Coordinates of C-alpha atoms in Angstrom, one line a residue:
Chain W
M1 CA -0.1 0.0 -0.2
K2 CA 0.8 3.5 -0.8
E3 CA 1.8 5.8 2.9
S4 CA -1.0 8.4 1.4
L5 CA -3.7 5.4 1.4
L6 CA -3.8 6.9 5.4
E7 CA -5.4 10.0 4.1
I8 CA -8.3 7.5 3.3
L9 CA -8.5 4.7 5.8
C10 CA -9.2 4.4 9.5
C11 CA -10.2 2.3 12.2
P12 CA -12.8 -0.1 11.2
L13 CA -14.3 -0.3 14.9
D14 CA -14.5 3.5 15.8
K15 CA -13.3 5.3 12.7
N16 CA -10.4 7.0 14.1
D17 CA -7.2 7.8 12.7
L18 CA -4.6 4.9 12.1
E19 CA -0.9 5.3 12.7
L20 CA 1.8 3.1 10.7
E21 CA 4.5 1.1 12.7
D22 CA 7.3 -0.8 12.0
A23 CA 6.8 0.0 7.7
E24 CA 9.4 -2.2 5.7
Y25 CA 9.1 -0.3 1.9
D26 CA 9.7 -1.4 -1.4
D27 CA 12.8 0.6 -2.5
S28 CA 12.4 -0.9 -6.3
S29 CA 8.9 0.9 -6.5
E30 CA 8.7 4.3 -7.4
D31 CA 6.6 5.7 -4.5
S32 CA 7.7 3.5 -1.5
E33 CA 5.1 1.0 -1.4
I34 CA 4.9 -0.4 1.9
L35 CA 5.2 -4.3 2.2
S36 CA 4.8 -4.9 5.9
G37 CA 3.8 -2.9 9.2
T38 CA 1.0 -2.2 11.6
L39 CA -1.6 0.1 11.6
V40 CA -2.1 1.0 15.0
C41 CA -5.5 3.3 15.8
T42 CA -4.8 6.0 17.9
A43 CA -8.1 6.0 20.2
C44 CA -8.4 2.5 20.7
G45 CA -5.1 1.3 20.3
E46 CA -6.4 -1.8 18.2
R47 CA -3.6 -3.1 15.6
Y48 CA -3.9 -4.3 12.0
P49 CA -1.1 -5.9 10.2
I50 CA -0.2 -4.9 6.7
E51 CA 0.2 -8.4 4.8
D52 CA 1.9 -8.2 1.1
G53 CA 1.6 -4.8 1.1
I54 CA -2.5 -5.3 2.0
P55 CA -3.6 -3.7 4.8
N56 CA -6.0 -6.1 6.9
L57 CA -8.4 -4.0 8.1
L58 CA -10.9 -6.6 9.1
P59 CA -12.2 -6.4 12.7
P60 CA -10.6 -8.5 15.3
D61 CA -13.6 -11.1 15.2
M62 CA -13.2 -11.4 11.6
R63 CA -9.3 -11.6 11.6
E64 CA -8.1 -15.0 12.4
E65 CA -6.4 -17.0 9.8
S66 CA -8.3 -18.5 7.2
P67 CA -8.1 -22.3 6.7
A68 CA -6.0 -23.1 3.8
Chain G
M1 CA -18.0 -19.8 13.0
D2 CA -19.2 -16.1 12.3
R3 CA -21.2 -16.3 8.7
R4 CA -19.3 -13.6 7.6
A5 CA -16.3 -15.5 7.8
N6 CA -17.6 -18.5 5.9
V7 CA -18.5 -16.3 2.9
R8 CA -14.7 -15.2 2.9
D9 CA -13.3 -18.4 3.4
T10 CA -15.2 -19.6 0.7
Y11 CA -13.8 -17.4 -2.0
D12 CA -10.7 -17.4 -0.5
R13 CA -11.0 -21.1 -1.7
I14 CA -12.3 -20.2 -5.2
A15 CA -10.5 -17.1 -5.7
T16 CA -8.3 -17.9 -8.7
H17 CA -11.0 -20.0 -10.7
F18 CA -13.5 -17.5 -9.8
A19 CA -11.7 -14.7 -11.4
S20 CA -10.4 -16.4 -14.2
T21 CA -14.3 -16.4 -14.8
R22 CA -14.7 -12.7 -14.3
A23 CA -12.6 -11.0 -17.0
Y24 CA -15.6 -8.4 -18.2
A25 CA -17.0 -5.5 -16.4
W26 CA -20.8 -5.7 -16.2
P27 CA -22.1 -3.2 -18.9
E28 CA -24.6 -1.7 -16.2
V29 CA -21.2 -0.7 -14.3
E30 CA -19.7 0.7 -17.4
S31 CA -22.8 2.7 -18.1
F32 CA -23.0 4.0 -14.3
V33 CA -19.2 5.2 -14.6
D34 CA -19.5 7.0 -17.8
S35 CA -22.5 9.0 -16.8
Y36 CA -20.4 10.4 -14.3
A37 CA -17.3 10.4 -16.2
D38 CA -17.8 14.1 -16.4
R39 CA -17.7 15.5 -12.7
E40 CA -14.3 15.7 -10.8
T41 CA -13.5 12.2 -8.9
D42 CA -10.7 11.9 -6.8
V43 CA -12.0 9.0 -4.8
A44 CA -13.6 5.8 -6.1
L45 CA -14.3 3.1 -4.1
D46 CA -14.8 -0.6 -5.6
L47 CA -16.7 -2.7 -2.1
G48 CA -16.8 -6.1 -2.8
C49 CA -13.8 -5.9 -5.3
G50 CA -13.0 -9.6 -6.4
N51 CA -10.6 -9.5 -9.2
A52 CA -11.1 -5.6 -9.6
R53 CA -12.9 -5.7 -12.8
H54 CA -14.9 -2.7 -11.7
A55 CA -12.1 -0.8 -10.1
E56 CA -10.4 -0.9 -13.5
V57 CA -13.1 0.8 -15.1
L58 CA -13.3 3.4 -12.2
A59 CA -9.6 3.8 -12.4
E60 CA -10.3 6.0 -15.8
P61 CA -12.3 9.0 -14.2
A62 CA -11.0 8.6 -10.6
T63 CA -7.7 10.2 -9.6
R64 CA -7.3 7.1 -7.0
V65 CA -9.3 3.7 -6.5
V66 CA -9.4 1.8 -3.7
G67 CA -10.4 -2.0 -3.6
V68 CA -11.9 -3.4 -0.7
D69 CA -12.6 -7.0 -0.1
V70 CA -13.2 -9.6 2.5
S71 CA -11.1 -12.2 0.8
R72 CA -7.5 -12.2 0.7
G73 CA -7.6 -14.5 -2.0
L74 CA -9.7 -12.4 -4.5
L75 CA -7.5 -9.4 -3.5
E76 CA -4.4 -11.4 -4.7
T77 CA -6.3 -11.8 -8.1
A78 CA -7.1 -8.4 -8.1
A79 CA -3.4 -7.1 -7.5
D80 CA -2.7 -9.6 -10.5
R81 CA -5.0 -8.0 -12.7
S82 CA -4.0 -4.5 -12.1
R83 CA -0.5 -5.7 -12.8
E84 CA -1.1 -7.5 -16.0
R85 CA -3.2 -4.6 -17.3
G86 CA -1.7 -1.6 -15.7
F87 CA -4.4 0.6 -14.0
A88 CA -3.8 1.2 -10.4
V89 CA -6.1 0.1 -7.5
E90 CA -5.4 0.7 -4.2
L91 CA -6.3 -2.6 -2.4
V92 CA -7.8 -3.1 1.3
Q93 CA -9.1 -6.3 3.2
A94 CA -12.5 -5.0 4.9
D95 CA -15.8 -6.6 6.0
A96 CA -18.7 -4.1 4.2
S97 CA -20.7 -3.5 7.3
T98 CA -17.7 -2.0 9.3
L99 CA -15.8 0.0 6.6
P100 CA -12.3 1.5 7.5
I101 CA -12.8 4.3 5.0
R102 CA -13.2 8.1 6.4
S103 CA -16.5 9.5 6.4
G104 CA -17.3 11.8 3.1
T105 CA -14.2 10.7 1.3
V106 CA -15.5 8.7 -1.3
D107 CA -16.8 10.5 -4.7
V108 CA -18.1 7.6 -6.8
A109 CA -18.5 4.0 -5.8
V110 CA -19.7 0.5 -6.8
Y111 CA -21.4 -1.9 -4.5
V112 CA -22.2 -4.6 -7.0
A113 CA -22.9 -8.6 -6.4
T114 CA -21.6 -8.0 -2.9
L115 CA -24.7 -7.1 -0.8
H116 CA -26.4 -10.6 -1.1
H117 CA -23.6 -12.2 0.3
L118 CA -24.1 -10.5 3.8
P119 CA -25.7 -13.5 6.0
T120 CA -28.6 -11.2 7.8
R121 CA -30.5 -8.3 7.5
E122 CA -28.9 -6.3 10.2
L123 CA -25.5 -6.6 8.3
R124 CA -26.6 -6.1 5.0
L125 CA -28.5 -2.5 6.4
A126 CA -25.3 -1.6 8.3
S127 CA -23.3 -2.0 4.8
L128 CA -25.9 0.3 3.5
D129 CA -25.2 2.9 6.0
A130 CA -21.6 2.9 5.7
L131 CA -21.6 3.1 2.2
A132 CA -23.6 6.4 2.9
D133 CA -21.6 7.7 5.6
V134 CA -18.1 6.9 3.4
L135 CA -19.9 9.0 0.6
A136 CA -19.2 12.6 0.3
S137 CA -22.4 14.9 0.3
D138 CA -22.2 14.7 -3.3
G139 CA -20.9 11.2 -3.8
V140 CA -23.2 9.1 -5.7
A141 CA -22.8 5.1 -5.7
L142 CA -24.3 1.9 -7.6
V143 CA -25.7 -0.7 -5.5
S144 CA -26.8 -4.0 -7.1
A145 CA -28.1 -7.3 -5.5
W146 CA -29.1 -11.0 -6.9
S147 CA -32.9 -11.1 -7.2
T148 CA -35.8 -13.6 -7.7
A149 CA -36.7 -12.1 -11.0
H150 CA -33.9 -13.9 -12.1
D151 CA -35.2 -16.9 -14.2
A152 CA -33.3 -19.2 -11.7
F153 CA -35.5 -18.6 -9.1
E154 CA -39.1 -19.3 -8.8
E155 CA -39.4 -17.4 -5.3
T156 CA -41.3 -14.1 -5.3
T157 CA -40.3 -13.4 -2.1
G158 CA -36.6 -12.8 -0.8
F159 CA -34.9 -16.0 0.5
D160 CA -31.6 -17.1 2.3
T161 CA -29.5 -20.0 -0.1
T162 CA -26.6 -21.0 -1.1
V163 CA -25.4 -21.4 -4.5
E164 CA -22.7 -24.0 -5.5
W165 CA -19.4 -22.9 -6.8
T166 CA -18.3 -25.7 -9.0
L167 CA -14.2 -25.7 -9.5
P168 CA -12.4 -27.5 -12.1
G169 CA -12.0 -30.6 -10.6
G170 CA -15.3 -31.4 -10.0
E171 CA -15.4 -30.2 -6.6
T172 CA -18.4 -27.9 -5.5
V173 CA -18.3 -25.2 -2.4
D174 CA -21.5 -23.5 -1.8
R175 CA -21.7 -19.9 -1.5
F176 CA -24.2 -18.3 0.9
Y177 CA -26.9 -15.6 -1.0
H178 CA -29.7 -13.4 0.2
I179 CA -31.9 -13.3 -2.9
Y180 CA -33.7 -10.0 -2.9
D181 CA -36.7 -9.9 -4.2
P182 CA -37.4 -6.0 -5.9
E183 CA -39.7 -4.6 -3.2
E184 CA -37.3 -5.5 -0.4
F185 CA -34.0 -4.4 -2.2
T186 CA -35.8 -0.7 -2.4
A187 CA -37.3 -1.3 1.2
D188 CA -33.9 -1.9 2.6
L189 CA -32.5 0.9 0.6
E190 CA -35.0 3.1 1.8
A191 CA -34.4 1.8 5.3
S192 CA -30.9 2.9 5.3
S193 CA -29.0 6.3 5.3
L194 CA -29.4 6.1 1.2
E195 CA -31.4 8.0 -0.8
T196 CA -32.5 5.9 -4.1
V197 CA -31.9 8.4 -7.5
S198 CA -33.3 5.5 -9.6
F199 CA -33.8 1.7 -9.8
E200 CA -33.8 -0.8 -12.4
L201 CA -34.1 -4.5 -12.8
S202 CA -31.5 -6.1 -15.3
S203 CA -30.5 -9.3 -16.1
G204 CA -31.9 -10.5 -12.8
N205 CA -30.6 -8.1 -10.6
C206 CA -31.9 -5.4 -8.8
Y207 CA -29.6 -1.8 -9.5
A208 CA -30.1 1.4 -7.6
V209 CA -28.2 4.3 -8.0
V210 CA -28.0 6.0 -4.8
K211 CA -26.8 9.4 -2.7
P212 CA -26.6 9.8 0.9
V213 CA -29.1 11.4 2.6
V214 CA -27.9 14.8 3.6
D215 CA -29.4 15.8 7.2

């Protein structure tokens, strides 16, 4: 994901701002795609992973690993 | 298990094959996007984007397109398609009834063939309210759902069912659907924070162009 996507995204639980932590960037892309990291809600503290460049913003009760 | 998670798991299992059979955008979506092509579209949203075939149509007029789906398997097919066909879409894994998108940010949205996969009326209404919330005050959206008007169904009132998906090896996977009757579809829109601009039945699907109710 692009870091600028944070202008649009918010916490699915309470719609507050998300903060990016532990970001790893793809240096080969022009506008520094984020490959992995964590989005943290600035209000409730819920943590959402960025996996393979796609943020997983499912509410926590839907986020458990899918069976293969 | 949460039945929303069942729908997600089903599409994770069939993602690659499903996406390969969904090459083309629906004409109803193309004409909706065309009809709003003249207005300034900063942010477009494809809610239930699947392989992003409709995000691709939105990428023409919009500065940026956000593609949301519950299934990571489908999002991976969307990433592949955008690379192969050279259009930009920003992908997010999320649930339609709890959208992680800021209020009032979306200019044009399509919510096509997705509403009918939400397993309860409460969740379907929550998703319509969530869509109303993320739309800008002058934003518009196209909402569609499979309906009893389709030749496949004899029922005349809305009902819950499962529809099998057959994988190439012959294995079948059940998908949850709520098949809407057209009156029920328009009533659910009416009950939500969306206002219906126009409604039509086409190819057995209900389609509505909607905008948020402005207080």
